[in-house]
Tab-separated table of C-alpha atoms and ligand atoms in Angstrom:
chain	number	residue	atom	x	y	z
S	26	MET	CA	137.709	65.944	51.423
S	27	GLY	CA	135.157	67.522	53.101
S	28	PHE	CA	133.488	66.525	56.653
S	29	SER	CA	130.850	65.576	54.691
S	30	VAL	CA	132.613	61.602	54.563
S	31	PHE	CA	132.090	60.976	58.418
S	32	ASN	CA	128.763	61.157	58.156
S	33	PHE	CA	128.319	62.687	61.049
S	34	SER	CA	124.409	64.026	61.837
S	35	PRO	CA	123.312	67.551	60.687
S	36	SER	CA	123.700	68.819	64.647
S	37	ILE	CA	127.110	68.118	65.022
S	38	MET	CA	128.076	69.203	61.486
S	39	ALA	CA	125.591	72.556	62.593
S	40	GLY	CA	128.381	72.864	65.047
S	41	VAL	CA	132.198	71.849	63.287
S	42	ARG	CA	130.833	74.781	60.708
S	43	GLY	CA	130.551	77.082	63.139
S	44	GLN	CA	134.258	76.367	64.288
S	45	ASN	CA	134.429	77.168	60.177
S	46	TYR	CA	136.144	74.086	60.443
S	47	ALA	CA	135.934	73.586	56.358
S	48	GLN	CA	138.591	70.079	56.394
S	49	PRO	CA	140.126	67.821	58.472
S	50	THR	CA	143.453	68.312	59.269
S	51	PRO	CA	145.758	64.988	59.253
S	52	ILE	CA	144.943	63.598	62.612
S	53	GLN	CA	140.607	63.831	62.613
S	54	GLU	CA	141.526	62.144	58.647
S	55	GLN	CA	143.111	59.074	60.180
S	56	ALA	CA	141.104	58.875	63.435
S	57	ILE	CA	137.855	59.510	63.075
S	58	PRO	CA	136.215	56.907	61.596
S	59	PRO	CA	138.528	54.291	63.725
S	60	VAL	CA	136.883	56.042	66.705
S	61	LEU	CA	133.631	56.475	65.220
S	62	GLU	CA	133.641	52.798	64.507
S	63	GLY	CA	133.962	51.982	68.547
S	64	ARG	CA	137.642	51.040	68.090
S	65	ASP	CA	140.615	52.116	70.794
S	66	VAL	CA	142.695	54.327	68.954
S	67	LEU	CA	146.556	55.112	69.558
S	68	GLY	CA	146.923	58.705	68.462
S	69	LEU	CA	150.771	60.561	68.184
S	70	ALA	CA	149.767	63.990	67.608
S	71	GLN	CA	151.043	67.334	69.373
S	72	THR	CA	148.601	70.096	69.957
S	73	GLY	CA	147.565	72.384	67.178
S	74	THR	CA	147.364	69.203	65.153
S	75	GLY	CA	142.990	69.202	65.894
S	76	LYS	CA	143.673	66.055	68.089
S	77	THR	CA	140.935	67.991	70.304
S	78	ALA	CA	138.507	67.433	67.235
S	79	ALA	CA	139.229	64.255	65.969
S	80	PHE	CA	137.599	62.543	69.298
S	81	ALA	CA	135.440	65.231	70.888
S	82	LEU	CA	133.371	65.079	66.865
S	83	PRO	CA	133.219	61.023	66.940
S	84	ILE	CA	132.170	61.219	70.679
S	85	LEU	CA	129.868	63.555	70.516
S	86	GLN	CA	128.318	61.458	67.454
S	87	ARG	CA	128.057	58.472	70.055
S	88	LEU	CA	127.014	60.222	72.241
S	89	SER	CA	124.066	61.918	70.499
S	90	ALA	CA	122.214	58.589	70.964
S	91	GLY	CA	121.800	56.419	74.463
S	92	PRO	CA	120.745	58.333	77.755
S	93	ARG	CA	121.436	61.576	78.661
S	94	GLY	CA	122.472	62.882	82.780
S	95	VAL	CA	124.687	60.354	82.965
S	96	ILE	CA	127.854	60.332	82.459
S	97	ARG	CA	129.219	58.209	80.055
S	98	ALA	CA	132.148	59.986	78.276
S	99	LEU	CA	135.513	60.811	80.852
S	100	VAL	CA	138.637	63.005	79.454
S	101	VAL	CA	141.256	62.585	81.560
S	102	ALA	CA	143.941	65.776	81.002
S	103	PRO	CA	147.398	66.681	83.077
S	104	THR	CA	146.441	70.384	83.475
S	105	ARG	CA	143.683	72.400	83.927
S	106	GLU	CA	143.779	75.605	81.470
S	107	LEU	CA	144.298	71.979	78.894
S	108	ALA	CA	140.460	70.405	80.631
S	109	GLU	CA	139.361	74.070	80.121
S	110	GLN	CA	140.147	73.770	76.546
S	111	ILE	CA	139.540	70.546	75.707
S	112	ARG	CA	135.485	71.023	77.539
S	113	ALA	CA	135.071	74.420	75.117
S	114	ASN	CA	136.023	72.685	72.640
S	115	PHE	CA	133.475	69.820	73.554
S	116	ALA	CA	130.512	72.477	74.256
S	117	ALA	CA	131.597	74.711	70.771
S	118	LEU	CA	131.240	71.501	68.095
S	119	GLY	CA	128.271	69.849	70.305
S	120	GLN	CA	126.187	72.966	71.243
S	121	HIS	CA	123.452	72.127	68.832
S	122	THR	CA	123.643	68.376	70.252
S	123	GLY	CA	122.230	69.242	73.516
S	124	LEU	CA	125.509	67.036	74.936
S	125	ARG	CA	127.218	69.235	78.340
S	126	ALA	CA	130.779	68.564	79.445
S	127	ILE	CA	132.322	69.750	82.482
S	128	ALA	CA	135.155	70.116	83.507
S	129	VAL	CA	136.395	68.990	86.868
S	130	TYR	CA	140.391	69.842	88.315
S	131	GLY	CA	142.528	71.215	91.369
S	132	GLY	CA	142.240	74.636	92.824
S	133	VAL	CA	139.123	75.395	93.128
S	134	SER	CA	136.058	74.982	94.885
S	135	ALA	CA	135.054	70.716	94.619
S	136	GLY	CA	130.990	72.076	95.371
S	137	ALA	CA	129.789	72.732	92.293
S	138	GLN	CA	131.716	70.356	90.796
S	139	ALA	CA	130.451	67.694	92.295
S	140	HIS	CA	127.015	69.505	91.930
S	141	GLY	CA	127.029	69.531	87.909
S	142	LEU	CA	128.335	65.959	88.066
S	143	LYS	CA	125.763	64.736	89.205
S	144	GLY	CA	122.716	64.635	86.353
S	145	ARG	CA	123.796	66.999	84.629
S	146	ALA	CA	126.712	66.590	82.206
S	147	GLU	CA	127.395	63.271	79.814
S	148	ILE	CA	130.974	64.474	79.308
S	149	VAL	CA	133.183	64.364	81.655
S	150	VAL	CA	136.877	66.352	81.406
S	151	ALA	CA	138.719	66.131	84.234
S	152	CYS	CA	142.335	65.939	85.939
S	153	PRO	CA	143.589	63.314	87.551
S	154	GLY	CA	144.445	64.079	90.635
S	155	ARG	CA	141.075	66.141	90.996
S	156	LEU	CA	138.988	63.274	89.334
S	157	LEU	CA	139.971	60.571	92.124
S	158	ASP	CA	138.880	63.108	94.800
S	159	HIS	CA	135.218	63.472	93.068
S	160	MET	CA	135.427	58.946	92.708
S	161	GLY	CA	136.143	58.488	96.020
S	162	GLN	CA	133.683	61.063	97.858
S	163	GLY	CA	130.740	59.163	94.800
S	164	ASN	CA	130.137	62.218	92.950
S	165	PHE	CA	131.286	60.416	89.689
S	166	ILE	CA	129.312	58.142	88.920
S	167	ALA	CA	131.973	55.609	86.528
S	168	LYS	CA	129.176	52.765	85.766
S	169	ASN	CA	127.876	54.595	82.109
S	170	VAL	CA	131.187	54.982	81.137
S	171	GLU	CA	131.168	53.724	77.682
S	172	VAL	CA	134.484	55.770	76.004
S	173	LEU	CA	138.047	57.063	77.927
S	174	VAL	CA	140.346	59.919	76.341
S	175	LEU	CA	144.052	59.609	77.741
S	176	ASP	CA	144.853	62.755	76.456
S	177	GLU	CA	148.539	64.710	77.158
S	178	ALA	CA	149.487	61.007	78.352
S	179	ASP	CA	153.161	61.847	78.176
S	180	GLN	CA	152.661	65.059	80.004
S	181	MET	CA	151.095	63.039	83.022
S	182	PHE	CA	153.336	60.148	83.155
S	183	ASP	CA	155.921	63.575	82.734
S	184	MET	CA	154.177	65.020	86.230
S	185	GLY	CA	154.330	62.114	87.789
S	186	PHE	CA	150.271	61.162	87.381
S	187	LEU	CA	150.854	57.928	85.934
S	188	PRO	CA	149.659	55.910	89.165
S	189	ASP	CA	146.277	58.168	89.391
S	190	VAL	CA	146.075	57.335	85.813
S	191	ARG	CA	145.835	53.674	86.912
S	192	LYS	CA	143.432	54.384	89.593
S	193	ILE	CA	141.491	56.023	87.566
S	194	LEU	CA	141.777	53.151	84.669
S	195	ALA	CA	140.633	50.426	87.964
S	196	ARG	CA	137.362	52.040	88.489
S	197	LEU	CA	136.325	52.652	85.090
S	198	PRO	CA	133.724	48.914	83.094
S	199	ALA	CA	136.401	47.260	81.491
S	200	THR	CA	134.039	47.312	78.739
S	201	ARG	CA	134.733	50.714	76.609
S	202	GLN	CA	136.212	52.704	73.916
S	203	THR	CA	139.488	53.732	74.944
S	204	LEU	CA	141.632	56.674	72.917
S	205	LEU	CA	145.097	57.399	74.249
S	206	PHE	CA	146.763	60.870	72.618
S	207	SER	CA	150.672	61.601	73.139
S	208	ALA	CA	153.127	63.922	71.138
S	209	THR	CA	155.805	60.619	72.307
S	210	MET	CA	155.198	57.218	73.773
S	211	PRO	CA	158.171	56.908	76.246
S	212	ASP	CA	159.131	53.580	77.596
S	213	ALA	CA	156.569	53.735	80.363
S	214	LEU	CA	153.769	55.229	77.928
S	215	ARG	CA	154.530	52.075	75.857
S	216	GLY	CA	153.379	49.526	79.030
S	217	LEU	CA	150.310	51.301	80.104
S	218	ALA	CA	149.017	52.090	76.401
S	219	HIS	CA	149.257	48.351	76.530
S	220	GLU	CA	147.288	47.603	79.810
S	221	CYS	CA	144.415	50.017	78.626
S	222	LEU	CA	144.682	49.996	74.545
S	223	LYS	CA	142.494	46.353	73.272
S	224	ASN	CA	143.744	46.467	69.949
S	225	PRO	CA	144.223	49.783	69.247
S	226	VAL	CA	144.263	51.147	65.564
S	227	THR	CA	147.555	53.546	65.625
S	228	VAL	CA	147.620	56.797	64.172
S	229	GLN	CA	150.047	59.673	63.998
S	230	VAL	CA	150.805	63.305	62.330
S	231	LYS	CA	154.654	63.676	62.595
S	232	HIS	CA	155.738	66.567	64.856
S	233	THR	CA	157.227	68.543	61.174
S	234	GLU	CA	153.553	68.756	59.532
S	235	ALA	CA	152.480	70.096	62.263
S	236	LEU	CA	155.531	72.974	61.866
S	237	ALA	CA	155.998	73.606	58.264
S	238	THR	CA	153.807	76.555	58.094
S	239	VAL	CA	156.365	77.999	61.069
S	240	SER	CA	159.350	80.465	60.529
S	241	HIS	CA	162.146	78.939	62.514
S	242	ALA	CA	164.871	81.502	63.543
S	243	LEU	CA	167.880	81.607	67.265
S	244	TYR	CA	169.487	85.173	68.037
S	245	PRO	CA	172.581	84.398	69.524
S	246	VAL	CA	172.647	87.246	72.402
S	247	VAL	CA	174.638	86.863	76.189
S	248	GLU	CA	172.499	86.167	79.142
S	249	HIS	CA	173.269	90.038	80.084
S	250	LEU	CA	170.797	91.292	76.844
S	251	LYS	CA	168.301	89.305	76.575
S	252	THR	CA	165.839	91.580	77.939
S	253	PRO	CA	166.888	94.219	75.743
S	254	LEU	CA	166.775	91.414	72.420
S	255	LEU	CA	163.279	90.564	73.720
S	256	LEU	CA	161.797	93.464	73.590
S	257	GLU	CA	163.239	94.818	70.809
S	258	LEU	CA	161.930	91.642	69.182
S	259	ILE	CA	158.906	92.228	70.543
S	260	ARG	CA	158.435	95.559	69.156
S	261	ARG	CA	159.339	95.146	65.713
S	262	ALA	CA	157.243	92.403	65.563
S	263	GLY	CA	154.103	94.592	66.030
S	264	SER	CA	151.757	92.058	66.641
S	265	GLU	CA	148.991	91.472	69.211
S	266	SER	CA	149.430	88.255	70.371
S	267	ILE	CA	152.961	86.991	71.346
S	268	LEU	CA	153.765	84.001	73.357
S	269	VAL	CA	157.431	84.472	75.413
S	270	PHE	CA	158.460	81.309	77.313
S	271	THR	CA	160.347	80.911	80.344
S	272	LYS	CA	162.503	78.153	82.093
S	273	THR	CA	161.335	79.000	85.608
S	274	LYS	CA	158.209	80.629	86.799
S	275	HIS	CA	160.657	83.250	89.501
S	276	ARG	CA	162.234	84.422	84.887
S	277	ALA	CA	158.081	84.013	83.493
S	278	LYS	CA	157.151	86.646	86.637
S	279	ARG	CA	160.201	89.097	86.252
S	280	VAL	CA	160.062	88.992	82.290
S	281	ALA	CA	156.530	89.822	82.274
S	282	GLU	CA	156.954	92.403	84.231
S	283	LYS	CA	159.737	94.052	82.797
S	284	VAL	CA	157.359	93.346	78.638
S	285	LYS	CA	155.183	95.400	80.613
S	286	ALA	CA	157.303	98.177	81.840
S	287	ALA	CA	158.084	98.867	79.145
S	288	GLY	CA	154.938	99.339	78.107
S	289	TRP	CA	152.611	96.531	76.634
S	290	SER	CA	150.175	94.476	77.662
S	291	SER	CA	151.694	91.509	79.572
S	292	ALA	CA	151.480	88.635	82.299
S	293	ASP	CA	152.919	85.670	83.274
S	294	LEU	CA	151.460	82.478	83.336
S	295	GLN	CA	153.228	80.178	85.768
S	296	GLY	CA	152.092	77.322	88.307
S	297	ASN	CA	152.719	79.689	91.551
S	298	LEU	CA	149.795	81.957	90.224
S	299	SER	CA	146.206	81.039	92.111
S	300	GLN	CA	143.802	79.850	89.515
S	301	ASN	CA	141.761	82.610	88.949
S	302	ARG	CA	144.943	84.772	88.050
S	303	ARG	CA	145.609	81.787	86.061
S	304	LYS	CA	142.067	81.936	83.935
S	305	ALA	CA	142.411	86.236	83.996
S	306	ALA	CA	145.952	85.817	82.238
S	307	MET	CA	144.450	83.182	79.465
S	308	ASP	CA	141.258	84.951	79.397
S	309	GLY	CA	143.403	88.014	78.718
S	310	PHE	CA	145.298	86.474	76.290
S	311	ARG	CA	142.394	85.228	74.458
S	312	SER	CA	140.802	87.866	73.857
S	313	GLY	CA	143.340	89.907	72.951
S	314	ASN	CA	143.846	92.155	76.133
S	315	ILE	CA	146.668	90.360	76.942
S	316	HIS	CA	149.323	91.192	74.076
S	317	VAL	CA	152.334	88.935	75.225
S	318	LEU	CA	151.929	86.021	77.758
S	319	VAL	CA	155.143	84.491	79.227
S	320	ALA	CA	154.847	81.724	80.244
S	321	THR	CA	156.462	78.411	81.729
S	322	ASP	CA	156.036	75.246	79.502
S	323	ILE	CA	154.122	73.120	82.228
S	324	ALA	CA	151.863	76.662	82.734
S	325	ALA	CA	150.613	76.628	79.016
S	326	ARG	CA	150.487	73.228	78.314
S	327	GLY	CA	146.900	73.078	76.521
S	328	ILE	CA	147.016	76.928	75.558
S	329	ASP	CA	145.118	77.352	72.537
S	330	VAL	CA	144.679	80.954	71.287
S	331	SER	CA	144.692	80.398	68.216
S	332	GLN	CA	145.239	84.164	66.050
S	333	ILE	CA	149.260	83.627	67.951
S	334	THR	CA	151.804	84.511	65.823
S	335	HIS	CA	154.859	84.326	67.591
S	336	VAL	CA	156.214	82.300	69.618
S	337	ILE	CA	159.346	83.376	71.723
S	338	ASN	CA	162.037	81.130	73.647
S	339	TYR	CA	163.496	83.562	75.978
S	340	ASP	CA	165.177	80.582	77.365
S	341	ILE	CA	165.552	77.601	74.981
S	342	THR	CA	164.325	73.876	76.292
S	343	ASP	CA	165.556	70.668	77.881
S	344	THR	CA	164.278	69.162	75.343
S	345	PRO	CA	163.467	68.752	71.492
S	346	GLU	CA	160.464	67.537	71.940
S	347	ALA	CA	159.517	70.352	74.208
S	348	TYR	CA	160.947	72.668	71.821
S	349	VAL	CA	158.670	71.176	68.879
S	350	HIS	CA	155.279	71.284	71.602
S	351	ARG	CA	156.688	75.391	72.267
S	352	ILE	CA	156.699	76.267	68.466
S	353	GLY	CA	153.303	73.745	67.914
S	354	ARG	CA	151.631	76.476	69.683
S	355	THR	CA	151.624	79.640	66.599
S	356	GLY	CA	151.187	78.117	63.304
S	357	ARG	CA	148.407	76.292	63.341
S	358	ALA	CA	146.056	74.888	61.709
S	359	ALA	CA	146.146	76.719	58.199
S	360	LYS	CA	148.219	80.109	59.670
S	361	THR	CA	152.037	81.173	59.837
S	362	GLY	CA	153.415	81.618	62.610
S	363	ASP	CA	157.322	82.401	64.250
S	364	ALA	CA	159.316	81.103	66.487
S	365	TYR	CA	162.230	83.040	67.718
S	366	THR	CA	165.003	81.285	70.025
S	367	LEU	CA	167.419	83.666	72.192
S	368	VAL	CA	170.029	81.062	72.704
S	369	THR	CA	173.512	82.110	74.329
S	370	ALA	CA	176.434	80.631	73.837
S	371	ASN	CA	175.583	77.397	76.440
S	372	ASP	CA	172.849	76.258	74.426
S	373	ASP	CA	175.467	75.408	71.310
S	374	ALA	CA	174.076	71.178	71.433
S	375	MET	CA	170.997	71.484	72.404
S	376	ILE	CA	170.851	73.522	69.548
S	377	ARG	CA	172.709	70.916	67.861
S	378	VAL	CA	170.064	68.073	68.802
S	379	ILE	CA	166.952	70.672	67.612
S	380	GLU	CA	167.987	70.651	64.154
S	381	ARG	CA	168.744	67.091	64.081
S	382	LYS	CA	165.276	66.547	65.454
S	383	LEU	CA	163.470	69.005	63.006
S	384	GLY	CA	165.840	67.803	60.310
S	385	LYS	CA	167.790	70.788	59.289
S	386	ILE	CA	169.559	73.766	60.155
S	387	ILE	CA	167.887	76.988	62.098
S	388	GLU	CA	167.978	80.005	60.650
S	389	ARG	CA	170.576	82.628	63.101
S	390	ARG	CA	169.995	86.427	62.768
S	391	THR	CA	171.087	89.145	64.025
S	392	LEU	CA	168.858	92.029	64.965
S	393	ASP	CA	169.734	96.094	63.155
S	394	ASN	CA	170.428	98.716	65.056
S	395	PHE	CA	170.152	96.626	68.638
S	396	ASP	CA	173.063	96.960	70.155
S	397	TYR	CA	174.929	94.194	71.403
S	398	ARG	CA	177.947	95.483	72.591
S	399	ALA	CA	176.107	96.775	75.509
S	400	GLY	CA	177.550	95.855	78.962
S	401	PRO	CA	176.000	94.783	81.793
S	402	PRO	CA	172.904	96.797	83.973
S	403	ASN	CA	174.853	98.906	86.478
S	404	SER	CA	178.763	97.756	85.223
S	405	GLY	CA	179.671	101.415	84.274
S	406	GLN	CA	180.205	99.716	80.681
S	407	LYS	CA	179.215	101.819	77.445
S	408	GLY	CA	176.015	100.104	76.203
S	409	SER	CA	172.166	101.483	75.514
S	410	HIS	CA	170.453	98.433	77.090
S	411	GLY	CA	169.384	99.397	80.793
S	412	PRO	CA	167.299	97.059	83.314
S	413	SER	CA	164.050	98.291	82.817
S	414	HIS	CA	163.458	98.818	79.000
S	415	GLY	CA	165.027	97.647	75.116
S	416	GLY	CA	164.674	98.620	72.272
S	417	ALA	CA	167.124	101.464	72.129
S	418	HIS	CA	169.629	101.980	69.430
S	419	ALA	CA	173.113	102.500	69.172
S	420	PRO	CA	174.211	104.599	66.107
S	421	SER	CA	177.171	102.540	64.799
S	422	ALA	CA	177.299	99.562	62.740
S	423	PRO	CA	175.272	96.341	64.366
S	424	ARG	CA	178.032	93.599	66.147
S	425	PRO	CA	176.854	89.909	67.259
S	426	PRO	CA	177.378	88.722	70.129
S	427	HIS	CA	180.457	87.114	71.768
S	428	ALA	CA	180.203	84.378	74.484
S	429	GLY	CA	183.148	83.982	76.351
S	430	GLY	CA	183.278	80.758	74.697
S	431	GLY	CA	184.275	82.461	71.358
S	432	GLY	CA	187.556	81.895	71.575
S	433	ALA	CA	190.665	83.230	70.101
S	434	SER	CA	189.790	83.024	66.357
S	435	GLY	CA	187.391	86.242	67.145
S	436	ARG	CA	184.540	84.608	65.292
S	437	PRO	CA	181.685	83.860	66.778
S	438	PHE	CA	180.054	80.837	68.337
S	439	TRP	CA	177.311	80.108	66.798
S	440	ARG	CA	179.782	79.631	63.603
S	441	LYS	CA	182.113	77.545	64.994
S	442	ARG	CA	180.371	74.542	64.882
S	443	ARG	CA	180.425	74.968	61.198
S	444	ARG	CA	183.570	74.699	60.158
S	445	PRO	CA	184.101	71.833	57.448
S	446	HIS	CA	186.030	69.031	59.237
C	1113	LIG	P1	143.980	71.214	68.482
C	1113	LIG	O1	145.218	70.562	68.650
C	1113	LIG	O2	142.597	70.477	68.978
C	1113	LIG	O3	144.307	71.931	70.247
C	1113	LIG	O4	143.590	72.125	67.819
C	1113	LIG	C1	144.407	72.793	67.275
C	1113	LIG	C2	143.339	73.830	66.350
C	1113	LIG	O5	143.270	73.833	65.398
C	1113	LIG	C3	142.180	74.703	67.657
C	1113	LIG	O6	142.319	75.808	67.809
C	1113	LIG	C4	141.225	74.085	66.639
C	1113	LIG	O7	139.940	74.781	67.251
C	1113	LIG	C5	141.687	74.488	66.114
C	1113	LIG	N1	140.797	73.237	64.612
C	1113	LIG	C6	140.697	72.061	64.219
C	1113	LIG	N2	140.292	71.218	63.618
C	1113	LIG	C7	140.552	72.245	62.567
C	1113	LIG	C8	139.816	71.826	61.187
C	1113	LIG	N3	139.849	71.273	60.875
C	1113	LIG	N4	139.816	73.071	60.824
C	1113	LIG	C9	140.663	74.666	61.227
C	1113	LIG	N5	140.686	74.294	62.031
C	1113	LIG	C10	140.891	73.465	62.587
């Protein structure tokens, strides 16, 4: 099935062709018809499924007719990166329509945004806090808003934005179309969905559908060998676009420094950076100048680099949902990708939960010719891995890592749990 079934106007079809979209993705197939009909929609889909175009295309079609120079569509998103991403999608898909989209978020001067909000855009993509500021200052005229999208609503909830979102809802016209997209539906969000959606159509793509093209692997390792193992995985991947996740901002910074010291172009992307540095990291990664981006979950929200070939979890996630979300960054649309996770003995319980969620056992791998016996830096133990370099090979046969809890059996910790009884 091609995009012609939706009867989009020629200018919108030109935008679709410009993006080389041949077939609608499952979420687009399901969501576009009801959005075109003006129905409210609850979309359960994560990044990587094509959900942005699923709402952007029918919104562009709707706005093609009617007044210009007033704000008619508002998209609320949790992070600046995602807001920029969505704005860029609207701009690309709508480039032949004459409709204009602007993004509004904190961390940058509000003056230019205020200027842009006055008669210069029909579509506004905004983060909640800065949008409320503009509403308070009378820069954002809400009375013409016909369509509202709440994107990545679960993330807005996690980040504590629901009170702000409720304030925004209260300022918008009651007669409007509302679309709510979320990867998950915690109870608190169900309440919000109930309040703001009228007789919605629910559309859903299963998490695993987006992951079908990704091959997953776990790399058991002791904590002090994570960096050497990461460097070796990067070396062997031979790829130009690798996204590495760490659990903290500090670790993102430190790991990016190590990757850089080992000779790859690398940057960190985490919440402590200024907006300019975040933008430079994202732009560098997108353009291919930065090969390895090391990010925290929140900072990486909305990263859309279609050529990402590898996601490497330096640290495992805290929840299975976050794992699925991270992995959704690779294997996008029709592409394939690899998802590696470095795991220590402490991660055993979380691995089990993730495997249950995916409905399959993830393959455990050991790297040939990697010195799993190397001691910690400065330990005086025999081993080839220093603190800031990796990729060194031990001449002897590789041996899997032994974590402290490996037990007297000598069985590697990641096999222990698969005993028959
Ligand atoms: P999203 O889930 O909106 O972040 O989109 C994920 C990626 O898929 C983006 O790079 C989109 O440009 C791309 N994409 C969206 N729809 C399609 C489609 N129908 N065919 C191919 N790629 C698509």
